Every structure is written in structure tokens, then in C-alpha cells.
Coordinates of C-alpha atoms and ligand atoms in Angstrom, one line a residue:
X1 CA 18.7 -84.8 74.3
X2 CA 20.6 -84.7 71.0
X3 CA 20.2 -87.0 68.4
X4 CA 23.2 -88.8 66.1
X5 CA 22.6 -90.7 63.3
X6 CA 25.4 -93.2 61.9
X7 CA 26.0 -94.9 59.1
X8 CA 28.1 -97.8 59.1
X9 CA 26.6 -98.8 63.0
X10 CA 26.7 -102.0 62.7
X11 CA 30.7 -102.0 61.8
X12 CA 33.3 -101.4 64.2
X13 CA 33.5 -98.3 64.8
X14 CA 30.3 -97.7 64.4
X15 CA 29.5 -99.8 67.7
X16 CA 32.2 -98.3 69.2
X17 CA 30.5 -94.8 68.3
X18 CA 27.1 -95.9 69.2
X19 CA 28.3 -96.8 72.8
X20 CA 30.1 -93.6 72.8
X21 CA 27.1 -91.2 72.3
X22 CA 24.8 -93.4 74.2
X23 CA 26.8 -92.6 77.4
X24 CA 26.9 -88.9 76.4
X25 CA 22.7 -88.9 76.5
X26 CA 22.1 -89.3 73.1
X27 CA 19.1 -90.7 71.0
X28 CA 21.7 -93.1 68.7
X29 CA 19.6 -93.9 65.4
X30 CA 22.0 -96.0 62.7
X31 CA 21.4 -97.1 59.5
X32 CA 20.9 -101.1 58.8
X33 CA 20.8 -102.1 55.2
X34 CA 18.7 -105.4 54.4
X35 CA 20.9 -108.6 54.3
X36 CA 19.4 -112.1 54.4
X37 CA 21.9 -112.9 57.2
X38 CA 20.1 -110.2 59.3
X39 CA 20.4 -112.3 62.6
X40 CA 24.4 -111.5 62.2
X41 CA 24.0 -107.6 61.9
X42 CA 24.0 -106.7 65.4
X43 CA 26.5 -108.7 66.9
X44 CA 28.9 -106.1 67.7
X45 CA 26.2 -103.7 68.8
X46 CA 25.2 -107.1 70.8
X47 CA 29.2 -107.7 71.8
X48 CA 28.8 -104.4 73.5
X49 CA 25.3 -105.2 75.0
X50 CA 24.0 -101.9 73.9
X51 CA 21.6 -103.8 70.4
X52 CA 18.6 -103.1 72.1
X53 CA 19.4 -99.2 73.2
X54 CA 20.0 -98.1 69.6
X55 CA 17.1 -97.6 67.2
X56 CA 18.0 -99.0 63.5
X57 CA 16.3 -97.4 60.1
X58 CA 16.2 -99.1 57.1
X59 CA 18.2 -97.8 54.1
X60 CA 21.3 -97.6 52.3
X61 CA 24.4 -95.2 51.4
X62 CA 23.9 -95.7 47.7
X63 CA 19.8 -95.1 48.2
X64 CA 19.3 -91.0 48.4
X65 CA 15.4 -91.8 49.2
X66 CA 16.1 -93.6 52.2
X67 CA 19.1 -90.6 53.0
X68 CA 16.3 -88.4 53.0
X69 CA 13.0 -90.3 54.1
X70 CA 15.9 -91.0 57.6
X71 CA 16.6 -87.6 57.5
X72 CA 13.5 -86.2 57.8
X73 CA 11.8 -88.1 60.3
X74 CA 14.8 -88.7 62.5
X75 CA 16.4 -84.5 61.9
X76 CA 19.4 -85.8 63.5
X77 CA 21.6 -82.9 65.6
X78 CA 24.6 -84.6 64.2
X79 CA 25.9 -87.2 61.7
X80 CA 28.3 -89.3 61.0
X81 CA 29.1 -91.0 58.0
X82 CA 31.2 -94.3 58.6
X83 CA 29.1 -96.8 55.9
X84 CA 31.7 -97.7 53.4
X85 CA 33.3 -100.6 51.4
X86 CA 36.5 -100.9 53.9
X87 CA 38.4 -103.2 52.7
X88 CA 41.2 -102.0 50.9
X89 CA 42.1 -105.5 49.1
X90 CA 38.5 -106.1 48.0
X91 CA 38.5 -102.8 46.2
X92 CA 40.5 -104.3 43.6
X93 CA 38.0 -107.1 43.3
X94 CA 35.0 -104.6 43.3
X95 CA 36.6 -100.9 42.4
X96 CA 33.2 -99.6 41.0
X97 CA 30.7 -101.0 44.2
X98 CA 33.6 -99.3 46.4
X99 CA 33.6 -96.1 44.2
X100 CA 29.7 -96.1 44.7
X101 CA 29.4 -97.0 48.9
X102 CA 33.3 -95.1 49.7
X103 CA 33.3 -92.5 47.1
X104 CA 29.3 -91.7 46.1
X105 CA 28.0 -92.6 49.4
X106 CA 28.9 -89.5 51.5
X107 CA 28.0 -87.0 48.4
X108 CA 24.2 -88.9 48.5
X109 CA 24.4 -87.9 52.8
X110 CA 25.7 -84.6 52.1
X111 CA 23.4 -83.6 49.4
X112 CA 20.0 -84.8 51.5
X113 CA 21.2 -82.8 53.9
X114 CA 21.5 -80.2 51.9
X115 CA 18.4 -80.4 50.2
X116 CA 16.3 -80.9 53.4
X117 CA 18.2 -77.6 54.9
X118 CA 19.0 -79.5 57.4
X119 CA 21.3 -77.5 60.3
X120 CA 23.3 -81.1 61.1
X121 CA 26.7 -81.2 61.9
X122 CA 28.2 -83.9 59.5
X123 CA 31.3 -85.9 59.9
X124 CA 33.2 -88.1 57.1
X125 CA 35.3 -91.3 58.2
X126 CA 38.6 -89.9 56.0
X127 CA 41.4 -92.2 56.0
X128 CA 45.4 -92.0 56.2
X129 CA 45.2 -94.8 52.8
X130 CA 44.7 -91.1 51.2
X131 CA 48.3 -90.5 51.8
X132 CA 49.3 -93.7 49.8
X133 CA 53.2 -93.4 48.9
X134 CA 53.8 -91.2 51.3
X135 CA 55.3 -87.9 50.4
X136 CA 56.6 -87.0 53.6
X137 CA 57.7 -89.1 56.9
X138 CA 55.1 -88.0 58.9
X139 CA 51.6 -87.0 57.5
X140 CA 49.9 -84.2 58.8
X141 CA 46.4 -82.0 57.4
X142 CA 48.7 -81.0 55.2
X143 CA 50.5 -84.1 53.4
X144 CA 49.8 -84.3 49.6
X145 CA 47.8 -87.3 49.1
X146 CA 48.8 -89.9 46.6
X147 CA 46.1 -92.5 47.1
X148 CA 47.3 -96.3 45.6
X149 CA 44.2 -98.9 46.0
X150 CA 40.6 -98.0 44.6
X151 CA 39.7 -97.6 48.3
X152 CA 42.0 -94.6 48.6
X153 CA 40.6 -93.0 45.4
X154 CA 37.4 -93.3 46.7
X155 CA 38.2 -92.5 50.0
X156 CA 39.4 -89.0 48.7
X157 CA 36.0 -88.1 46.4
X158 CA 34.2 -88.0 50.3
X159 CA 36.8 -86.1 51.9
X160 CA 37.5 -83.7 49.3
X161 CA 33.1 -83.5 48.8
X162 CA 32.9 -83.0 52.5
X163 CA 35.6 -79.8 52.1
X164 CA 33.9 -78.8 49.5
X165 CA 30.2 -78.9 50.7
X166 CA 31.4 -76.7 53.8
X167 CA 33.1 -74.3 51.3
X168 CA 30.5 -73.9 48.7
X169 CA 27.1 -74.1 51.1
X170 CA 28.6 -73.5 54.4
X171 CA 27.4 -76.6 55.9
X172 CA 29.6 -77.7 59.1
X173 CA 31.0 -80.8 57.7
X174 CA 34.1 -82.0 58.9
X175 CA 36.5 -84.6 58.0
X176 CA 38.7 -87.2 60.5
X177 CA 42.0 -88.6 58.3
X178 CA 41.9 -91.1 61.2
X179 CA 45.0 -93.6 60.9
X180 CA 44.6 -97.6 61.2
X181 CA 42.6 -98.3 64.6
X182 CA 41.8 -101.8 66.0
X183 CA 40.0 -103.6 68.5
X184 CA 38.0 -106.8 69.2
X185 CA 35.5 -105.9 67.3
X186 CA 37.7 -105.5 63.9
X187 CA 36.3 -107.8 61.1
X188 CA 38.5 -110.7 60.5
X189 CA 39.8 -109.9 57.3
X190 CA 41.5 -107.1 58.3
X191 CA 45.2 -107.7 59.2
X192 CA 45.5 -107.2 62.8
X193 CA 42.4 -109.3 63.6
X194 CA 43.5 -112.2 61.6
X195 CA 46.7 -112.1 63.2
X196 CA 45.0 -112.3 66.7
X197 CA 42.3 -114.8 65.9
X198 CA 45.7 -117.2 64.4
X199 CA 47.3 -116.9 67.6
X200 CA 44.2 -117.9 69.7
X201 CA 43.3 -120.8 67.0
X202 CA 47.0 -122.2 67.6
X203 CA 47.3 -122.0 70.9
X204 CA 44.5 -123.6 71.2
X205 CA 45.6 -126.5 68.9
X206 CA 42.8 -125.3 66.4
X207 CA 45.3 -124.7 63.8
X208 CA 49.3 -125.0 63.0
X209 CA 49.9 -121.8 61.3
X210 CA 48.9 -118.5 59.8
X211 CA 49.5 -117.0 56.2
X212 CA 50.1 -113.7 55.7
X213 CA 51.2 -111.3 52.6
X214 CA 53.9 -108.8 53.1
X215 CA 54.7 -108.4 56.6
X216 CA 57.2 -105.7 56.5
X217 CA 54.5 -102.8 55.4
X218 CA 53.9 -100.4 58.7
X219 CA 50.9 -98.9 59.7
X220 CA 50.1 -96.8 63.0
X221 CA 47.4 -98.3 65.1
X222 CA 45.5 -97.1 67.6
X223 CA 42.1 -98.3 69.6
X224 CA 39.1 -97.6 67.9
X225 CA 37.3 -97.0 71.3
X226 CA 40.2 -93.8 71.6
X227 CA 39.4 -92.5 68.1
X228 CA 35.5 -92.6 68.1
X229 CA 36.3 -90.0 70.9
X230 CA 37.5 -87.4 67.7
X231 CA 34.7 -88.2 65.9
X232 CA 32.3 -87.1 68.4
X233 CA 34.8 -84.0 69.5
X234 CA 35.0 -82.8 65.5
X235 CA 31.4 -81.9 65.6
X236 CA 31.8 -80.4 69.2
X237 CA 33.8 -77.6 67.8
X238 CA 32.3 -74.2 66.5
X239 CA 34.0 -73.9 63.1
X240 CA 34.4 -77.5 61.1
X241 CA 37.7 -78.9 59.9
X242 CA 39.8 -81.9 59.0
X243 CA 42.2 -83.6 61.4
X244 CA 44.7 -86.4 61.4
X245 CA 43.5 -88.8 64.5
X246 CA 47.2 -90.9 64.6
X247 CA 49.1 -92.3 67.6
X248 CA 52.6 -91.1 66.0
X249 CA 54.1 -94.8 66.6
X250 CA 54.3 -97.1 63.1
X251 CA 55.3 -100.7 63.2
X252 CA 55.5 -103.6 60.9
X253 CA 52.9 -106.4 60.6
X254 CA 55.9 -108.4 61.8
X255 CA 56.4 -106.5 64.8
X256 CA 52.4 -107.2 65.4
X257 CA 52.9 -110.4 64.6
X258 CA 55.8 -111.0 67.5
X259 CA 53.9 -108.9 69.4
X260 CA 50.9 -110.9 69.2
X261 CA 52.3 -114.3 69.6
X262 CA 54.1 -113.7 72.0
X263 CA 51.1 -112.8 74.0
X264 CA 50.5 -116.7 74.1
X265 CA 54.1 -117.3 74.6
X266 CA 54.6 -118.1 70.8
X267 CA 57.0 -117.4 68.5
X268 CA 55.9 -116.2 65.2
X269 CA 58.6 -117.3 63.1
X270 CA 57.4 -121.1 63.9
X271 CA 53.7 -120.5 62.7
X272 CA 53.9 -117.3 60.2
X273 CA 53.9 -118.6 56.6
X274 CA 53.6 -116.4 53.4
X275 CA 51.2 -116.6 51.0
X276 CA 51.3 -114.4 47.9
X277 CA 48.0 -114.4 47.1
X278 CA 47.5 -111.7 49.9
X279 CA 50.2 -109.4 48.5
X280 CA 48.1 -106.4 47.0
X281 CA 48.6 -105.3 43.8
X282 CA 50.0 -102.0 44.9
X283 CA 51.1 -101.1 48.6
X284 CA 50.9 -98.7 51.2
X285 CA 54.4 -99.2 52.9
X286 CA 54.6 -96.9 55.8
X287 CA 52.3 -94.9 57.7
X288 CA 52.6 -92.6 60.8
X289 CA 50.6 -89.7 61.2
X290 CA 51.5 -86.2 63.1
X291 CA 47.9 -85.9 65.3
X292 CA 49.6 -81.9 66.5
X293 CA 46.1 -80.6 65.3
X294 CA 43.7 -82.7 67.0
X295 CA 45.9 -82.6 70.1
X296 CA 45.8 -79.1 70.8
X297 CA 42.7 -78.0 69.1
X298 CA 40.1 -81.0 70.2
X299 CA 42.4 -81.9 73.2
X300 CA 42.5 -85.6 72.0
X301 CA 45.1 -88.1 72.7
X302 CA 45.2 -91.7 71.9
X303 CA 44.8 -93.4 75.6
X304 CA 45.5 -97.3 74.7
X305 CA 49.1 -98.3 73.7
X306 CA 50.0 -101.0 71.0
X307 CA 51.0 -103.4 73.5
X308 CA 47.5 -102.9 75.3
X309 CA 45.2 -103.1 72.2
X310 CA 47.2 -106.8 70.6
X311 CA 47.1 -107.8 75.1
X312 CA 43.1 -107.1 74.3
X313 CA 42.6 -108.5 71.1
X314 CA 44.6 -111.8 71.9
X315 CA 42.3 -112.5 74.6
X316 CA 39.3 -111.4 73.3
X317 CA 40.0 -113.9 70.3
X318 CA 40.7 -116.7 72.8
X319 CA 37.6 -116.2 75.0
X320 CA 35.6 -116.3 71.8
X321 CA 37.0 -119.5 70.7
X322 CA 36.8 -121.2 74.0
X323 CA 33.2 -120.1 74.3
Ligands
NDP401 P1 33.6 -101.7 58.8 O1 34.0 -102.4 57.6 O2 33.7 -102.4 60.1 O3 32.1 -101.1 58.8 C1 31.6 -100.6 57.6 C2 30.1 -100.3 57.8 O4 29.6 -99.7 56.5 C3 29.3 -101.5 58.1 O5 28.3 -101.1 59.1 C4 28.6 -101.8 56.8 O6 27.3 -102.4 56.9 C5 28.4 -100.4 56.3 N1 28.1 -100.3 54.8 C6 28.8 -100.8 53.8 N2 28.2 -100.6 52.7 C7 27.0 -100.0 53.0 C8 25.9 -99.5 52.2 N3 25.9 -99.6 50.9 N4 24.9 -98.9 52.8 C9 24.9 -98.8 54.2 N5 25.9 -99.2 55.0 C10 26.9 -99.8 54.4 O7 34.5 -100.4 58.9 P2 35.1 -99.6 60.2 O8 34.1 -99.5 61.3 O9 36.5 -100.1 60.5 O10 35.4 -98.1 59.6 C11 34.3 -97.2 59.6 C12 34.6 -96.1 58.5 O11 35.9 -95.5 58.8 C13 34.7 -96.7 57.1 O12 34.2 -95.7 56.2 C14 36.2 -96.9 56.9 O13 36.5 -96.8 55.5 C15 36.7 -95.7 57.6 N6 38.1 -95.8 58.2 C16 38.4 -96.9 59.0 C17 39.6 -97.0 59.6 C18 40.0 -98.1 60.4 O14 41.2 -98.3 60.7 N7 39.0 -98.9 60.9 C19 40.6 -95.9 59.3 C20 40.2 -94.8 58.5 C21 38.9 -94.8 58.0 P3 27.1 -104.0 57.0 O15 27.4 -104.4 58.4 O16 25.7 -104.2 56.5 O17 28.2 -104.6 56.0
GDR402 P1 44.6 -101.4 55.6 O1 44.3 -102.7 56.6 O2 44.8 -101.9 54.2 O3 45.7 -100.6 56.2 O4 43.2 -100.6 55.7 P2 44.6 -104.2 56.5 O5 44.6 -104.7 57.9 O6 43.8 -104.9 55.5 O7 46.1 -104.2 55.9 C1 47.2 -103.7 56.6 C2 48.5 -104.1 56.0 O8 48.7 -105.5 56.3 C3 49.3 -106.1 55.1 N1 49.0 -107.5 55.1 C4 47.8 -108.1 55.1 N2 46.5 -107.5 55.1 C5 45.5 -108.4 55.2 N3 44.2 -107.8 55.3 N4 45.6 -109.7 55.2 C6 46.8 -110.4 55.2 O9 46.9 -111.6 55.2 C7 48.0 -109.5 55.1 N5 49.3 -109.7 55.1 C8 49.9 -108.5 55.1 C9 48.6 -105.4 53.9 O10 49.2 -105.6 52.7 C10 48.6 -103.9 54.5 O11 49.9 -103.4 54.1 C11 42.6 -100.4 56.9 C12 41.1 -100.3 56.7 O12 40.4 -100.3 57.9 C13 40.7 -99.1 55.8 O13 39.3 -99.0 55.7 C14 41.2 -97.9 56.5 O14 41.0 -96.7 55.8 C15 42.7 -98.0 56.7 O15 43.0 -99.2 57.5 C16 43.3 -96.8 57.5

């Protein structure tokens, strides 16, 4: 039986991951940092009903004691690095906690491993906010990166650290530039799921409307369930690498939003108002990423369409609110 240890379980992908490897066989051990709300922590581990199949060990990203007390007990066949500050507009608010967590927190991972001599595979959550203003149309391994929110900066001190700690010590440490992905289980703050909870709280009579910053930036999503799939297949492979995980489609947040309401048989232009105050100070205005590499090499292919995933999240939202 192989063992995988996460950071970042208890966040969305994480859970998605978790469920992953558990139905692949595997001993899933994640770290859980120490919060006074603790009885909130697993509730999209619990969402998925798979809480009590996981074991949890106590530490943080920004602790290297805890990296390496984990390490040593648990001597995990693979792991995956997903803790970070995520959110791109708090990293404004907080740009030196999210250089720590983002930036610092996979170097900590990366040098326990090394230290301990451990033969772990290692995989970095890289993201396409690295590609920032966008030097080319379609963004591929080999896009230059012109990162434009603390997030990205910090974002780009793991994923270079990760190329670089397979260069210099040949450790097999790869790196996923994996493209907006949603699902149920996004946290609210994020656009998407505040879009999809608005529409549920409306048509539900909860609420009359839903303000949003600057609806005409584009992103390419895709299903998180899909892309914790190129996680898992990254460290599968004999020599490590970066890929682009990307469904090649990019639309607007007004193009979610239409999409979304009109799940509920809405229109958005009745209920969408705009509120400056989530406008960013500098924005990412189009993304679509070229996934060529991870197709052919890994095999991988998105499997959920955009339609699908807001069709999921709508519902999901509603159910939660009617429950
Ligand atoms: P979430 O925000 O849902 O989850 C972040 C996780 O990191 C949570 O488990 C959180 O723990 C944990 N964490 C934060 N700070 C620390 C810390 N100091 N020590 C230990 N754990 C910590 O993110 P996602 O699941 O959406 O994303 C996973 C990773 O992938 C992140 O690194 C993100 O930046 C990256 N990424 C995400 C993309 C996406 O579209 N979702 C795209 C590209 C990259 P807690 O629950 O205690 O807060
Ligand atoms: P992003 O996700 O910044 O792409 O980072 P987010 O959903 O926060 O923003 C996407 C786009 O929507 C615009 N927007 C709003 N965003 C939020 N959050 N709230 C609003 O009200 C709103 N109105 C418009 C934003 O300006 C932006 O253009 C996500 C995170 O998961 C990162 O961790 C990850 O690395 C990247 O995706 C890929």
C-alpha cells in the first residue's frame, strides 16, 4: 500500500485528492493546522464522507519541525503540496503571510525532504496566475510568466524551487501550472462559487441580488475532481516535470454569470450589480491554457464541461440552502 501525504487536505482540492488516492488503495495522511474553529475543518473531507478514512497530523507549512517530525514518522511514497494562501485578492491585504504559506511553504516541504533523504515523489500546486498579462494567447510550459498579484509572485518562488530542487539534488519533484478548477466544494469567496451560492439565495427568495467586480476578465475552468487526476498521474511518471492541466475553453465571469442563472431560469442582468470594491488592484484578464503536454504524455483530459460543472454547483448550492 502506498502512502500520500497532503498539504492543504482540508481545502478543495485537497478533499478532492484525498478521495482520489483513497480509491486507488492508499494510506491518505494530510496535514491539519490548529484553528479554534476546528469543528469546521473537515467539512469537505465530511461533504465527501470520506473524514473518518484519512488520518490528520498536526503541523503547518510555515513550521519545518512539524515538515519533518510528519515526515519521518509517516515516510510518505508521495507528496503533494497544495497548503497555500489562495486567495488572490487577499494577497494584497496580507502579501507577506502569502509570501510565507505560497512562496516559503513548499521550500520548508522540499528542504525536509531533502534533509531526511527522503526518496518521495513531490508535487507543487503551480498556478496559470503565473502567467499574469499574458504574453501569448494560449499558455503552454513554455509561456513567459509575468505574475501581477502577490499571490502570483509567490506562487512562482514554489514552482521555480520545485525546478530547481529536481535540478540541483535530483529529487523527483514536479510541478502542475493547473488553470482555474471549480466545484461544490470551492470556498465562497472565490468567484464562481459566489456566483452559484447568489443564484441559489435568489431563487430561493433569500436575497435580490449579487455584486460582483469586473465581470469581463476570462478564466478557463475546469472540475477539480478532473484535475486532482494530473496530480496523482505527475508523480506516476518515471522522470518529473511541469505541465499545464487547462481545459483550452476561456470565458468571461459574465458568461458564468448567464450561464449560472440561467440554470434557475434567471436572468443575470436583473440581479448582477457592480461593486468596485471587488475590482483588484491589478488584473489577470484572460486565461486559456494549451494542456498538449499533459494530454499526450500523462494521457489526461478534462472529462466535465463548463456547462456540467455551473449545472453541479447551482444545485449543489440550492440543496445546501434548503437543507
Ligand atoms: P484552498 O484555499 O481551498 O485550500 C488551501 C489549503 O491550504 C487549506 O487546506 C488550508 O488549510 C491550507 N493552508 C493554508 N495555509 C496553511 C498553513 N500555513 N499550513 C498548513 N496548511 C495551510 O485551495 P484549493 O484547494 O483551491 O487549491 C489547492 C492549491 O492549489 C493551492 O496551493 C492553490 O494556490 C493552488 N491552485 C489552485 C487552483 C484552483 O483553481 N483551485 C489553480 C491553481 C493552483 P485551512 O483549511 O486550515 O485553511
Ligand atoms: P482567481 O479566482 O483570482 O482566478 O484565482 P477568483 O475566483 O477569485 O477570481 C476570478 C476572476 O473573477 C473576477 N471577479 C471576482 N472575483 C471574486 N473573488 N469576487 C468577485 O466578486 C469578483 N468579481 C469579479 C476577479 O477579478 C478575477 O478576474 C483562483 C485561485 O484558486 C488561485 O489560488 C488559483 O491559483 C487561480 O484561480 C488559478
Amino acid at each position: 500500500m502506498k502512502t500520500a501525504f497532503i498539504t492543504g487536505v482540508t481545502g478543495q482540492d485537497g478533499a478532492y485528492l484525498a478521495q482520489f488516492l483513497l480509491g486507488k488503495g492508499y494510506r491518505v495522511v494530510g496535514l491539519l493546522r490548529r484553528s479554534a474553529s476546528s469543528d469546521q475543518l473537515g467539512e469537505r473531507l465530511r461533504w465527501l464522507g470520506i473524514l473518518n478514512e484519512i488520518e490528520t497530523m498536526d503541523g503547518d507549512i510555515l513550521d519545518i519541525a512539524s515538515l519533518m517530525r510528519i515526515l519521518q514518522s509517516v515516510r510518505p511514497d508521495e507528496i503533494y503540496n497544495l497548503a497555500a494562501q489562495s486567495f488572490v485578492a487577499t494577497s494584497w491585504q496580507q502579501p507577506i503571510l502569502t509570501a510565507s504559506a505560497t512562496g516559503l511553504g513548499p521550500v520548508y516541504l522540499l528542504e525536509a525532504v531533502r534533509i531526511l533523504g527522503l526518496p518521495a515523489r513531490f508535487y507543487q500546486a503551480s498556478s496559470s496566475e503565473m502567467f499574469g498579462k499574458v504574453q501569448a494567447p494560449l499558455q503552454s510550459e513554455t509561456t513567459p510568466f509575468h505574475p501581477r498579484s502577490p499571490y502570483a509572485v509567490a506562487k512562482l518562488h514554489g514552482h521555480w524551487a520545485t525546478v530547481n530542487y529536481r535540478e540541483s539534488f535530483g529529487l523527483h519533484a514536479s510541478s502542475g501550472i493547473l488553470f482555474n478548477h471549480e466545484s461544490p466544494l470551492r470556498g465562497i469567496e472565490f468567484v464562481t462559487r459566489k456566483i452559484t451560492d447568489g443564484v441559489a439565495r435568489i431563487s430561493l427568495g433569500l436575497s435580490q441580488a449579487l455584486a460582483l467586480g469586473n465581470l469581463e476578465a476570462a478564466r478557463d475552468w475546469g472540475h477539480a475532481r478532473d484535475y486532482v487526476k494530473a496530480m496523482w498521474l505527475m508523480l506516476q511518471q518515471d522522470q518529473p516535470d511541469d505541465y499545464v492541466v487547462a481545459t483550452g475553453r476561456s470565458a468571461t465571469i459574465r458568461e458564468f454569470c448567464r450561464l449560472a442563472f440561467a440554470v434557475a431560469g434567471l436572468n443575470y442582468e436583473d440581479h448582477v450589480v457592480l461593486n468596485p470594491a471587488f475590482l483588484r488592484p491589478a488584473e489577470v484578464d484572460y486565461l486559456r491554457g494549451d494542456a498538449t503536454k499533459a494530454r499526450v504524455r500523462l494521457g489526461w483530459a478534462p472529462e466535465t464541461s463548463l456547462e456540467a460543472l455551473v449545472e453541479e454547483m447551482v444545485a449543489a448550492d440550492l440543496a445546501r440552502l434548503r437543507g
